[in-house]
Each structure stands twice: as structure tokens, then as C-alpha cells.
Coordinates of C-alpha atoms and ligand atoms in Angstrom, one line a residue:
X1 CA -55.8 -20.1 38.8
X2 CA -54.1 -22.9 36.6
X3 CA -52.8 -25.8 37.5
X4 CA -49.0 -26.0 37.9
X5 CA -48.3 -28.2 34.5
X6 CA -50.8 -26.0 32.9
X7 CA -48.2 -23.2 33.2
X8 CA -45.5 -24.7 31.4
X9 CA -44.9 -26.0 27.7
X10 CA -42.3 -28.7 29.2
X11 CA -45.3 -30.2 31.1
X12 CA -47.6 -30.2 27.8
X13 CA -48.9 -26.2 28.1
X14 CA -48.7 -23.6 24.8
X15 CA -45.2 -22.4 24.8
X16 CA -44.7 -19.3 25.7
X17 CA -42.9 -17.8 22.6
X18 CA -44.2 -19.1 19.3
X19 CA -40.5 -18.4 17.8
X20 CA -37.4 -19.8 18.6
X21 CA -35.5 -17.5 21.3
X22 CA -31.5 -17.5 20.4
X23 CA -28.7 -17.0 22.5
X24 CA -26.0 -14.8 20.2
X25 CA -26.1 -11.5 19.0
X26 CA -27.5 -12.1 15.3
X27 CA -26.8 -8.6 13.9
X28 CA -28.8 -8.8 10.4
X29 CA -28.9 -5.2 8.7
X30 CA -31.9 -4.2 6.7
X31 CA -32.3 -5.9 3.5
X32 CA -31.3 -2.8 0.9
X33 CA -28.4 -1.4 3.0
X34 CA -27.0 -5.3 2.5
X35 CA -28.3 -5.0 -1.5
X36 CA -26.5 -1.8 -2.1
X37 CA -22.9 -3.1 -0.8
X38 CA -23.1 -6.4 -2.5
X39 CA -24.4 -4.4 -5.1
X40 CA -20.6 -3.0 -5.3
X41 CA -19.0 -6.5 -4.6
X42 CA -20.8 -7.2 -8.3
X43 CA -20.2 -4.4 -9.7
X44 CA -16.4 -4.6 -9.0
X45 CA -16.1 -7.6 -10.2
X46 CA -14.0 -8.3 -6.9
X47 CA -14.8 -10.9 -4.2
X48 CA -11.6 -11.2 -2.1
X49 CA -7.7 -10.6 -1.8
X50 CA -7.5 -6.8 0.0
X51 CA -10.8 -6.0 -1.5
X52 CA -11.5 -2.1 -1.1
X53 CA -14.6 -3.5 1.4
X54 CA -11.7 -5.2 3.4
X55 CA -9.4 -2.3 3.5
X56 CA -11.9 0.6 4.4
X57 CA -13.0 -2.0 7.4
X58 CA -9.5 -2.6 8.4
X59 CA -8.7 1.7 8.8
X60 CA -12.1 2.2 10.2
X61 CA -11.3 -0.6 13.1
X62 CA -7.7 0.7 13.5
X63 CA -9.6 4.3 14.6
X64 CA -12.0 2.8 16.2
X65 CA -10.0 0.9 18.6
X66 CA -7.1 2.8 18.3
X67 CA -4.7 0.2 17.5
X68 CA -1.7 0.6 14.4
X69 CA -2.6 -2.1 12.6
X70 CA -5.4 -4.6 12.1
X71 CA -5.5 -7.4 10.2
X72 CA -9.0 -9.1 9.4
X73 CA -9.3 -12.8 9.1
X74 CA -11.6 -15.5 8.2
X75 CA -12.6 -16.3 12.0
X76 CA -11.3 -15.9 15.3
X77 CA -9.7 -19.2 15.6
X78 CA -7.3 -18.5 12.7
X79 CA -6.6 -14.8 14.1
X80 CA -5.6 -17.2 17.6
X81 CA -3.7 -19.8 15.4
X82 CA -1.8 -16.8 13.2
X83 CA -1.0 -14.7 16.6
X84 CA 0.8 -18.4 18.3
X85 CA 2.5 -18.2 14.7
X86 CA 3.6 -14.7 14.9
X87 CA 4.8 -14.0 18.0
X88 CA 6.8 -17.0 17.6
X89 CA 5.6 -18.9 20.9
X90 CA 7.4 -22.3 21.7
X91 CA 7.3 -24.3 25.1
X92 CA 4.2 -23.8 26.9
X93 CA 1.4 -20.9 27.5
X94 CA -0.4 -20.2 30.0
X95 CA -4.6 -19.8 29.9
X96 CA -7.8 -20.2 31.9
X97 CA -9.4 -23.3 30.6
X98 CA -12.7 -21.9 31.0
X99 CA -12.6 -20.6 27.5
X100 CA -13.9 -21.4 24.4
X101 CA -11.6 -24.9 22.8
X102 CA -10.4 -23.1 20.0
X103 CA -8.3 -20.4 22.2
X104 CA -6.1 -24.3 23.5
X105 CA -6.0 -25.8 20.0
X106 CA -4.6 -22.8 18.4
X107 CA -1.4 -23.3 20.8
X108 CA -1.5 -27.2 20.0
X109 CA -1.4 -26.3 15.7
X110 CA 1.7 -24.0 16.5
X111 CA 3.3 -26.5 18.5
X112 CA 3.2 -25.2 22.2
X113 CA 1.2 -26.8 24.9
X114 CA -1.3 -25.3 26.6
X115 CA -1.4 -24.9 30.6
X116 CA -4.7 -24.4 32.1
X117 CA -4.9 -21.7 35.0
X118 CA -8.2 -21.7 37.3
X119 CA -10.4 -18.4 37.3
X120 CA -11.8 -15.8 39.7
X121 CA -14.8 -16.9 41.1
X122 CA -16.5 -13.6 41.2
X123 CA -15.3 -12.0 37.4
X124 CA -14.9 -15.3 36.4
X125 CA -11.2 -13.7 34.2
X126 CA -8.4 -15.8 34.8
X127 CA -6.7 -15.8 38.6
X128 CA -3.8 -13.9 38.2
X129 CA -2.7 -15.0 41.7
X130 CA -2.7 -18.6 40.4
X131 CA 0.2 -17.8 37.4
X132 CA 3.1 -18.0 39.9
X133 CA 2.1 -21.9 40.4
X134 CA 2.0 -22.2 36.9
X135 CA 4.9 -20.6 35.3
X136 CA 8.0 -22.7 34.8
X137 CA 11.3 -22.6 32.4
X138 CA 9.2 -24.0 29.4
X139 CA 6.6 -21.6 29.8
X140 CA 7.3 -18.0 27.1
X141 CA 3.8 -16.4 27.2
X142 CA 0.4 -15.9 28.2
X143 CA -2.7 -15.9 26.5
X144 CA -5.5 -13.9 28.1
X145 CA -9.1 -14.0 27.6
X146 CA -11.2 -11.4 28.1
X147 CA -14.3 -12.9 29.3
X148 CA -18.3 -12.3 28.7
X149 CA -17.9 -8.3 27.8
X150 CA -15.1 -8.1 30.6
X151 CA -11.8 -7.9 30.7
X152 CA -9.0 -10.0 32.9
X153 CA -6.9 -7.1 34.5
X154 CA -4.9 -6.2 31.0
X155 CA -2.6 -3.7 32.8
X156 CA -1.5 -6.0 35.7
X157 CA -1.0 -8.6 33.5
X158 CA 1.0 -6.6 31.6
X159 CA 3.1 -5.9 34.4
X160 CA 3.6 -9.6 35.4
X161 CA 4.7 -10.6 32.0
X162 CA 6.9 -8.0 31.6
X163 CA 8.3 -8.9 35.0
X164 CA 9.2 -12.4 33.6
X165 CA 10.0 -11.9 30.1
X166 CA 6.8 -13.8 28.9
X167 CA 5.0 -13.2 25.5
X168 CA 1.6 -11.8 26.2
X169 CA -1.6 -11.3 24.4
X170 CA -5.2 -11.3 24.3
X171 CA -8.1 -13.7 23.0
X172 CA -10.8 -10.8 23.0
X173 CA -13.5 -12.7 21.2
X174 CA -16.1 -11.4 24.0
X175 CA -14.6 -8.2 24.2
X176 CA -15.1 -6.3 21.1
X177 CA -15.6 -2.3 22.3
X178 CA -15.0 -2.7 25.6
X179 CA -12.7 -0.3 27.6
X180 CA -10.6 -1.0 30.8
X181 CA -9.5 2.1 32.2
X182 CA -11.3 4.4 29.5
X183 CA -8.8 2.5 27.1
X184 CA -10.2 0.0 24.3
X185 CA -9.5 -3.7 24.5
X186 CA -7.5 -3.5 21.9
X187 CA -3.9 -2.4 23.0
X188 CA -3.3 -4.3 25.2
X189 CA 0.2 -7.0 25.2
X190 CA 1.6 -7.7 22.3
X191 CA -1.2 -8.6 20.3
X192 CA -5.0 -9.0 20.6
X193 CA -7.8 -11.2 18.8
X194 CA -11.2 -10.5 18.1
X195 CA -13.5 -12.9 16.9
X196 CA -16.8 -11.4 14.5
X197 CA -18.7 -14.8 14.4
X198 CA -22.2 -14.4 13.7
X199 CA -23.2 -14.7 17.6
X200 CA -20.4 -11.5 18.8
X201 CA -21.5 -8.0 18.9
X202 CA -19.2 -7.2 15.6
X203 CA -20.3 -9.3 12.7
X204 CA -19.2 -10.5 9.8
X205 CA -21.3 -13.9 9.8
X206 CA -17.9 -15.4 10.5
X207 CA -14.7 -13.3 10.9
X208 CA -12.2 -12.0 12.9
X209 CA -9.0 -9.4 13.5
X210 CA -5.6 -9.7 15.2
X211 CA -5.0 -5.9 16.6
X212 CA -1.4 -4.8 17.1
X213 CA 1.3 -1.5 17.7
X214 CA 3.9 -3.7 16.8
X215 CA 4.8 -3.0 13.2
X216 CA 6.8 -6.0 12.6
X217 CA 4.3 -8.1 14.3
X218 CA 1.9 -6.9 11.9
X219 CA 3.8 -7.9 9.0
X220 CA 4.6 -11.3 10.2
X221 CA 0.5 -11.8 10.6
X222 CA 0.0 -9.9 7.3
X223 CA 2.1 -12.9 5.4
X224 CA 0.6 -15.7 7.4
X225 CA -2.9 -14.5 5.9
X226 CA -1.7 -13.9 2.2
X227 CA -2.1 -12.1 0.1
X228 CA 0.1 -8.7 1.2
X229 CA 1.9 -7.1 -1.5
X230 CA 5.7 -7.3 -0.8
X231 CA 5.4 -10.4 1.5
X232 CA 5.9 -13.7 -0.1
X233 CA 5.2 -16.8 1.7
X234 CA 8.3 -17.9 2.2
X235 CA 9.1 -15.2 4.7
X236 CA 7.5 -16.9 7.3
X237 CA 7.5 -20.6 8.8
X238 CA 3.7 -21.9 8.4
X239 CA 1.1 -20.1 5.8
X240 CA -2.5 -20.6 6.6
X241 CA -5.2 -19.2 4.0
X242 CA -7.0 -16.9 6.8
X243 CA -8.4 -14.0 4.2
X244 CA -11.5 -12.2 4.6
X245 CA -13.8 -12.2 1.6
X246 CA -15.5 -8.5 0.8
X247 CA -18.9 -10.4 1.4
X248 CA -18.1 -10.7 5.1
X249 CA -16.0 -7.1 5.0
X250 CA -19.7 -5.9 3.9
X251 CA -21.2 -6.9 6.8
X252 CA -18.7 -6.1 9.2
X253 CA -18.9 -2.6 7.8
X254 CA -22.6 -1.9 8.4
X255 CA -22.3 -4.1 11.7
X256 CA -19.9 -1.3 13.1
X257 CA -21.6 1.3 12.2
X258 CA -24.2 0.2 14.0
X259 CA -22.0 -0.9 17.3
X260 CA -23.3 1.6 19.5
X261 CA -26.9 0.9 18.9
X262 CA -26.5 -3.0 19.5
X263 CA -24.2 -2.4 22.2
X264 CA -27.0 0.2 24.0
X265 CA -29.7 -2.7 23.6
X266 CA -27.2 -5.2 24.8
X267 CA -27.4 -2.8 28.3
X268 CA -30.9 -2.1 27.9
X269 CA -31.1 -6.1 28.3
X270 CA -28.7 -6.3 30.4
X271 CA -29.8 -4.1 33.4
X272 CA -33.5 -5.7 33.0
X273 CA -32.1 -8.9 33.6
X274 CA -30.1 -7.9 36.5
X275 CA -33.4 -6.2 37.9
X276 CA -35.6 -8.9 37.5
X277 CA -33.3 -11.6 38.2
X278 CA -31.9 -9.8 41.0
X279 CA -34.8 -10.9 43.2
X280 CA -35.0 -14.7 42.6
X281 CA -33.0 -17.2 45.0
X282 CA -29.9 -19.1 43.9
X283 CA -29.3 -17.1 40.2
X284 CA -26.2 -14.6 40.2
X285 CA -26.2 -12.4 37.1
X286 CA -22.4 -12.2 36.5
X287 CA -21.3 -8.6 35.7
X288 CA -18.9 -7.7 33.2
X289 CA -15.6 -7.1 35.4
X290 CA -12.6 -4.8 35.1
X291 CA -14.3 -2.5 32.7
X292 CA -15.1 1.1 32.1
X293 CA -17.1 0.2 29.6
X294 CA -18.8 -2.9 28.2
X295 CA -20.4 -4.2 25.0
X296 CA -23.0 -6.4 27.2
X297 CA -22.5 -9.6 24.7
X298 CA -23.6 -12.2 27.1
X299 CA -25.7 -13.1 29.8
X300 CA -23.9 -15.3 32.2
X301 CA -25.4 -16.6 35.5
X302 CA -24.7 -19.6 37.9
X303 CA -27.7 -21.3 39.4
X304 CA -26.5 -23.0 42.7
X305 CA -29.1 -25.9 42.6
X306 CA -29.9 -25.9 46.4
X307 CA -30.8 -21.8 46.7
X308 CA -32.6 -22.0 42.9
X309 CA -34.5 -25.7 43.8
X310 CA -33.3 -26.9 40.6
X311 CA -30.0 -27.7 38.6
X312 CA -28.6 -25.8 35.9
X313 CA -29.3 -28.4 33.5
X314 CA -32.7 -28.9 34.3
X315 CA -34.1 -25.1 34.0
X316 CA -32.1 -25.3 30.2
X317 CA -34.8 -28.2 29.8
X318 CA -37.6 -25.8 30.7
X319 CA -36.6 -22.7 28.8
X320 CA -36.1 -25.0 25.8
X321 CA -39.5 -26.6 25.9
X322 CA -41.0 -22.4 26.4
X323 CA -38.4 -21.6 22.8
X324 CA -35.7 -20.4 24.4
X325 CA -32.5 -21.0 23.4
X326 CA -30.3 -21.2 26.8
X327 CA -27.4 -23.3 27.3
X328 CA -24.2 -24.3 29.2
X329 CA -21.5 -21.9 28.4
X330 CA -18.4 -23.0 28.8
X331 CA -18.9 -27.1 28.9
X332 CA -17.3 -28.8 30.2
X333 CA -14.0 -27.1 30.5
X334 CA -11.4 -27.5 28.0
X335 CA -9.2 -29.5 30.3
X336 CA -12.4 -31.9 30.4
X337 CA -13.0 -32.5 26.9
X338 CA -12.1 -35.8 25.7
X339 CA -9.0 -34.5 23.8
X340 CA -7.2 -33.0 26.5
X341 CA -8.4 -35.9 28.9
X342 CA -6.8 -37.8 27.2
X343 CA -3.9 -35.7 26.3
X344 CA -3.3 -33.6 29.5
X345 CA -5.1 -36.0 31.7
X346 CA -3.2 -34.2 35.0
X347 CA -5.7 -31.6 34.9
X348 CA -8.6 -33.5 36.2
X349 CA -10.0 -32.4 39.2
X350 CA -7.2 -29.6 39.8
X351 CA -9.4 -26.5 38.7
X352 CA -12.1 -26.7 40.9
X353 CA -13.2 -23.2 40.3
X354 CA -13.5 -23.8 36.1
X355 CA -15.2 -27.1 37.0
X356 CA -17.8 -25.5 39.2
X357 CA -18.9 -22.5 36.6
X358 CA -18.7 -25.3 34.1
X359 CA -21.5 -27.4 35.8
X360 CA -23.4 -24.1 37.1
X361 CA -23.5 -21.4 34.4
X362 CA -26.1 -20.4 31.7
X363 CA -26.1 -18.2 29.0
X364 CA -29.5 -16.5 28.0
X365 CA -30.5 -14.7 25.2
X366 CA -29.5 -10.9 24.2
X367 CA -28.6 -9.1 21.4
X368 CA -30.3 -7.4 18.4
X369 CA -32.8 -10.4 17.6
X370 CA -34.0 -9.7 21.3
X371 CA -35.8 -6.9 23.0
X372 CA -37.2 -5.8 26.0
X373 CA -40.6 -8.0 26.5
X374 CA -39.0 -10.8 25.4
X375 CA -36.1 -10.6 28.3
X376 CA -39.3 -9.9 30.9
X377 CA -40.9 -13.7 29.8
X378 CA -38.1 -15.2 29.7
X379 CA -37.1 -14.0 33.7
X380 CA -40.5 -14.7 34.4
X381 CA -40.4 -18.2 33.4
X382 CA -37.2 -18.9 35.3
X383 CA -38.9 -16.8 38.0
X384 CA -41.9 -19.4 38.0
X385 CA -39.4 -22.5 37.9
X386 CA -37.6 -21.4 41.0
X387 CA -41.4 -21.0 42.6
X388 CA -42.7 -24.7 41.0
X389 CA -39.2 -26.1 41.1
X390 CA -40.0 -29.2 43.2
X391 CA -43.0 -30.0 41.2
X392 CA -41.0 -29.4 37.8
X393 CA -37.7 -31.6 39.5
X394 CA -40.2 -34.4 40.0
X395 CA -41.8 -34.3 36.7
X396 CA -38.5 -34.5 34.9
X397 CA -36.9 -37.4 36.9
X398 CA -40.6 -38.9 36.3
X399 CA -40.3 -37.9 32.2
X400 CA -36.8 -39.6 32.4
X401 CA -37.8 -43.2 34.2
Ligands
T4K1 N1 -12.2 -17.3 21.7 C1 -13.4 -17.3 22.4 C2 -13.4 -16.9 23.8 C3 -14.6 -17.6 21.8 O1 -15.8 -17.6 22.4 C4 -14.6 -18.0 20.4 C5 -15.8 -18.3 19.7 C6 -13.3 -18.0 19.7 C7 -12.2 -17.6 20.5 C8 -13.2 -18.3 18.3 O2 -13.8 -17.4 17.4 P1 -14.4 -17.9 16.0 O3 -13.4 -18.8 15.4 O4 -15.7 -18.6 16.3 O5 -14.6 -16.6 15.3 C9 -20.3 -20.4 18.9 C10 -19.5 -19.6 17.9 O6 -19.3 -20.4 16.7 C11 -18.2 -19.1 18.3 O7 -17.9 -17.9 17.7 C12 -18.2 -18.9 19.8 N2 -16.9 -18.4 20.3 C13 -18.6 -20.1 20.5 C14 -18.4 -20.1 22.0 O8 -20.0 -20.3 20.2 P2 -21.6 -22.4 18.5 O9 -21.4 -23.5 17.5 O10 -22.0 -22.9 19.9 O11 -22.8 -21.4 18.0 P3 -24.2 -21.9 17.5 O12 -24.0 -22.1 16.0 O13 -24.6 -23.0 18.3 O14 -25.1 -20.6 17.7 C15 -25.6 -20.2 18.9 C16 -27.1 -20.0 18.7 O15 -27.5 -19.1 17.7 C17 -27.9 -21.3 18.4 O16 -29.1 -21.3 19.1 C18 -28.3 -21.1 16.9 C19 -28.3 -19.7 16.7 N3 -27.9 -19.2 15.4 C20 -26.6 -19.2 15.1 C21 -26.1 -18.8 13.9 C22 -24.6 -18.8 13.6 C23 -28.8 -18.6 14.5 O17 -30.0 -18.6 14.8 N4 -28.4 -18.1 13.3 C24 -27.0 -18.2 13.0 O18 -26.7 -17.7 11.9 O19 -20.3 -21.6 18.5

């Protein structure tokens, strides 16, 4: 039998995968079906501006997810920025802070201030039964996120806003084919985002859409990003440069045609994880909530440090040293980076919820780069941590001295 530091590379031992392990989806199609569409890019002549690339991906989204318009961007974070911009937000918004920054500093570039709601311990979505605490005079809107292939109750939040006369709308960036109620994310509020970063289930290496029925919502967003014949700049208040180039259209395209295969691999993952995990002490697999349907783009668990022998951070150190790429997800909390510290400081310490998934959770790898044998190491190694975890705890506070 070998010795305990024989079995891992973090104590000096072979790692166990020769290649680096990401976390992120990393669509990359095969090589000639990526040739033959920039093959057309060339041949066109035509890089950007409503590029026939960018059009065909914007009608086959708009059936896809059954929404009247969509409107591609460069990234998510401008889709977030434009929407603030569009619906024509002012005061404050309400959102979870355990988000991703760029959901808060999209409010803070049009102006509004952001108000961080705590989330749902179990779904980890925002706590809907927290809003009433929240919601005052200044505050016109809410900005939901649909968390980790989940979604955060879109009907009854529908109904509260509507209740209050508040803006709503929806930063879907994890949420991209999901359904709540057999209805795609999507359609939901006013407006929803979608980010296609290389690391989401959609991709366009970096991209994004803002989905929405509202016709003139759509043409406010269409003259933010611009370049829409008709619309000239001046017709609206701020004008950010948010196109999408056919080069990212390309991969978009042939990134949704092949959704349903990712997203069946991303639940082929998913439901080995949940087995094999299922079994070890003080690791909850987090299931995608308030969904009929999921896309499966992360792998989200809390490790409770007494039940698991470990902490969070310290089986990250582990994986690493084995090639696997796992890491906190969301840190530390929006309201606990230094900008808003410093800014909003009167959130310290008053979402205790957010500020215990944000010193618990771990994101492991799935996605298309990944496949079945790979998630089987990877839950045996945190398998074998939770069995060696006081040797391992002492060799890293030894490693540290
Ligand atoms: N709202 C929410 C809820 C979000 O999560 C996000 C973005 C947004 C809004 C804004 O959408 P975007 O503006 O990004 O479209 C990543 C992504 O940049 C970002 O899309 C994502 N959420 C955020 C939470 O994470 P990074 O900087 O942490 O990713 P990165 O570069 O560390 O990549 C992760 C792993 O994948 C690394 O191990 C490296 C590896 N990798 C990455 C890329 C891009 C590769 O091996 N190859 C690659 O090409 O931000």
C-alpha cells in the first residue's frame, strides 16, 4: 500500500492528470467547420457592423428561446451596462451580491446604486423574502440573476415587481437554455442578459445578448450598440460601442448548434458528480433550482470544513497541485471587494448567507474539454482528501511555516 504523501502530487507524488484540468465550458468546434465559416468572413470581405454571421445568429436565438428580439453584443457586461441604459433605471436596484462584479458595476456606469440582497441558502438564487427589507422610495427595479444553470423564481418575481411598480430584469449569464416552468430563460421581466464568454455553455469566445418582447425596448438597446439602420446616436442618452464582430457570430453559430450535445455532457457530468460525491462527508453538490430544465454549466458545492476535515481553500490547494483547475466561485462577495468596501461599506457583515457560500463554495470542472473519467479522478481525489484530510491539513500548515 503507499504511503499517504505518496498518493498526492501536493505532497511531492506524479500528478494525477498530466494536463491542466479547466473549470469553464471551452466549447472549441472542429478545426474545418471553424475554416469554412471564416472562410466566408474572407470571402465577404466583411468583418463587423450587422454582418450576415451576426444576423442569422440573432433569428436563430430569437427561435431558439422564443423571445422578439435579440440583440448580440460584445460581452455580457455591456449587454448588463446597455439594459441599466435602456430601461432607463435611476435611484437604486436591488441584487444578490453573490454574483459575478460586473452584474453591480453595470448599475454604477448608468448611474444607479446597487443594493445587495442576501440569498437562499439551499438554491443559493436571491431571497425573495428579503426584498421587502430592501425596497425603499429610491429603489425603481430589480436585477435578477439566474444562478449556476438555475433560475431565481422568474414568475414570482415577476409578480412582486409588478406589485410595486419596479423595473425588472434578468442577468442570465449562467442560464443560457434553461427552462422554468417548461418556459426558456429568456422571457422573463422586462429584459434579460446572456453572457457567451468563452467559459458559458453558448460561445462566442467573448459575447453576449440582451433578449426582449418589448419592441421599443429593443430599439433603445439596438442604438446603444450602433450601428442599426434608422437609429442615430443621438436618440439615446449614452452610446457605448458593444457590436459583435462576425468572427465571434461564427462561433456562436456552430456553438448553438451544438447546445444540446454540450448541454447532455454537462448532465452526464453532472449526475456522476452528484453520485460519487454524494457519499463523501461535508461536500453538498448544489442542484440547479427552480428549473424544468437545465444547461448543467457549473459544478457548485460547499465544503463545511468540520464534516469534510478540511477547508475549502485548502482542498483547491490539492486539486491544483493533481492539475485541476478548481476555485472559489463567487469571492468574496461583491459587497466585500475593496470597491464597494470602500464605497458601500454598510454592507459588511449584514449578508451572512453570501458571506458563508463565499468562504465555502467550489467550482469543479465540466464542460466539453471534460469527460467522464476525468470527473471520476477528480471525485476520487477529493474523496481521498476527505479520508487523509488530517494528514494533508498538517502538511500544509507545515508547507506554510
Ligand atoms: N453575470 C454573471 C453572473 C457572470 O458570471 C458574468 C461572467 C457576467 C455577468 C459577465 O459576462 P461577460 O462580460 O464575462 O460575458 C470568468 C469569465 O470571464 C466571465 O464570463 C464569468 N462570468 C466570470 C465569473 O468568470 P475569469 O476571468 O475568472 O475566467 P478565466 O479566464 O479565469 O477562465 C476560467 C478558467 O478557464 C481558467 O482556468 C483558465 C481557463 N481558460 C479560460 C479561457 C477564457 C482556458 O483554458 N481557455 C480560455 O480561453 O472570468
Amino acid at each position: 500500500m503507499k504511503a499517504i504523501n505518496e498518493s498526492f502530487a501536493i505532497c511531492g507524488a506524479e500528478a494525477v492528470f498530466n494536463e491542466t484540468i479547466p473549470v469553464g465550458q471551452l466549447y472549441f468546434p472542429s478545426w474545418e467547420r471553424y475554416e469554412a465559416s471564416m472562410r466566408g468572413i474572407f470571402e465577404r470581405q466583411y468583418y463587423t457592423n450587422n454582418g450576415p454571421l451576426l444576423t442569422k445568429l440573432e433569428d436563430k436565438l430569437q427561435e431558439f428561446l422564443g423571445v422578439k428580439h435579440v440583440i448580440c453584443v460584445t460581452n455580457g457586461t455591456f449587454g448588463l451596462m446597455m439594459a441599466a441604459e435602456a430601461l432607463e433605471l435611476s435611484g437604486k436596484v436591488v441584487l444578490p451580491s453573490f454574483t459575478f462584479i460586473a452584474s453591480a458595476q453595470s448599475l454604477n456606469w448608468a448611474g444607479v446604486e446597487p443594493v445587495f440582497c442576501d440569498v437562499d441558502p439551499s438554491t443559493h438564487q436571491i431571497a425573495i423574502d428579503r426584498l421587502d427589507a430592501l425596497v425603499d422610495d429610491r429603489v425603481t427595479g430589480i436585477m435578477g440573476v439566474n444562478l449556476w444553470g438555475g433560475a431565481c423564481d422568474p414568475e414570482e418575481l415577476e409578480q412582486y415587481a409588478k406589485d410595486r411598480g419596479l423595473k425588472l430584469y434578468f442577468d442570465s449569464a449562467h442560464a443560457f437554455g434553461c427552462e422554468a416552468n417548461g418556459k426558456k430563460i429568456g422571457g422573463f421581466g422586462s429584459l434579460e442578459i446572456f453572457s457567451f464568454h468563452a467559459t458559458k455553455v453558448l460561445s462566442a469566445t467573448e459575447g453576449g445578448c440582451v433578449c426582449t418582447n418589448d419592441d421599443d425596448l429593443a430599439n433603445r438597446l439596438r442604438s446603444i450598440r450602433p450601428s442599426y439602420g434608422g437609429v442615430t446616436p443621438t436618440d439615446v442618452v449614452k452610446v457605448a460601442n458593444a457590436r459583435m464582430s462576425e468572427a465571434q457570430a461564427a462561433i456562436a453559430l456552430l456553438s448553438l448548434e451544438d447546445f444540446e450535445v454540450n448541454r447532455k455532457n454537462n448532465e452526464k457530468l453532472f449526475s456522476i458528480y452528484d453520485e460519487m460525491l454524494s457519499s463523501i462527508p461535508g461536500i453538498k453538490l448544489i442542484k440547479p433550482a427552480g428549473v424544468t430544465l437545465s444547461n448543467y454549466q457549473y459544478v457548485v458545492c460547499e465544503i463545511d470544513e468540520e464534516n469534510f476535515g478540511m477547508s475549502r481553500d485548502s482542498l483547491i490547494e490539492v486539486l491544483k497541485a493533481e492539475n485541476v483547475m478548481a476555485r472559489r466561485y463567487f469571492y468574496p462577495g461583491i459587497h466585500n471587494s475593496v470597491e464597494y468596501r470602500k464605497s458601500l461599506p454598510d454592507y459588511a457583515d449584514s449578508l451572512p448567507i453570501t458571506d458563508y457560500l463565499c468562504g465555502t463554495c467550489i467550482q469543479l470542472p465540466i464542460g466539453a474539454m471534460v469527460d467522464s473519467n476525468s470527473v471520476g479522478a477528480i471525485c476520487e481525489i477529493i474523496d481521498k482528501a476527505n479520508h487523509n484530510s488530517d494528514y494533508l491539513q498538517s502538511f500544509l500548515a507545515e508547507s506554510k511555516r
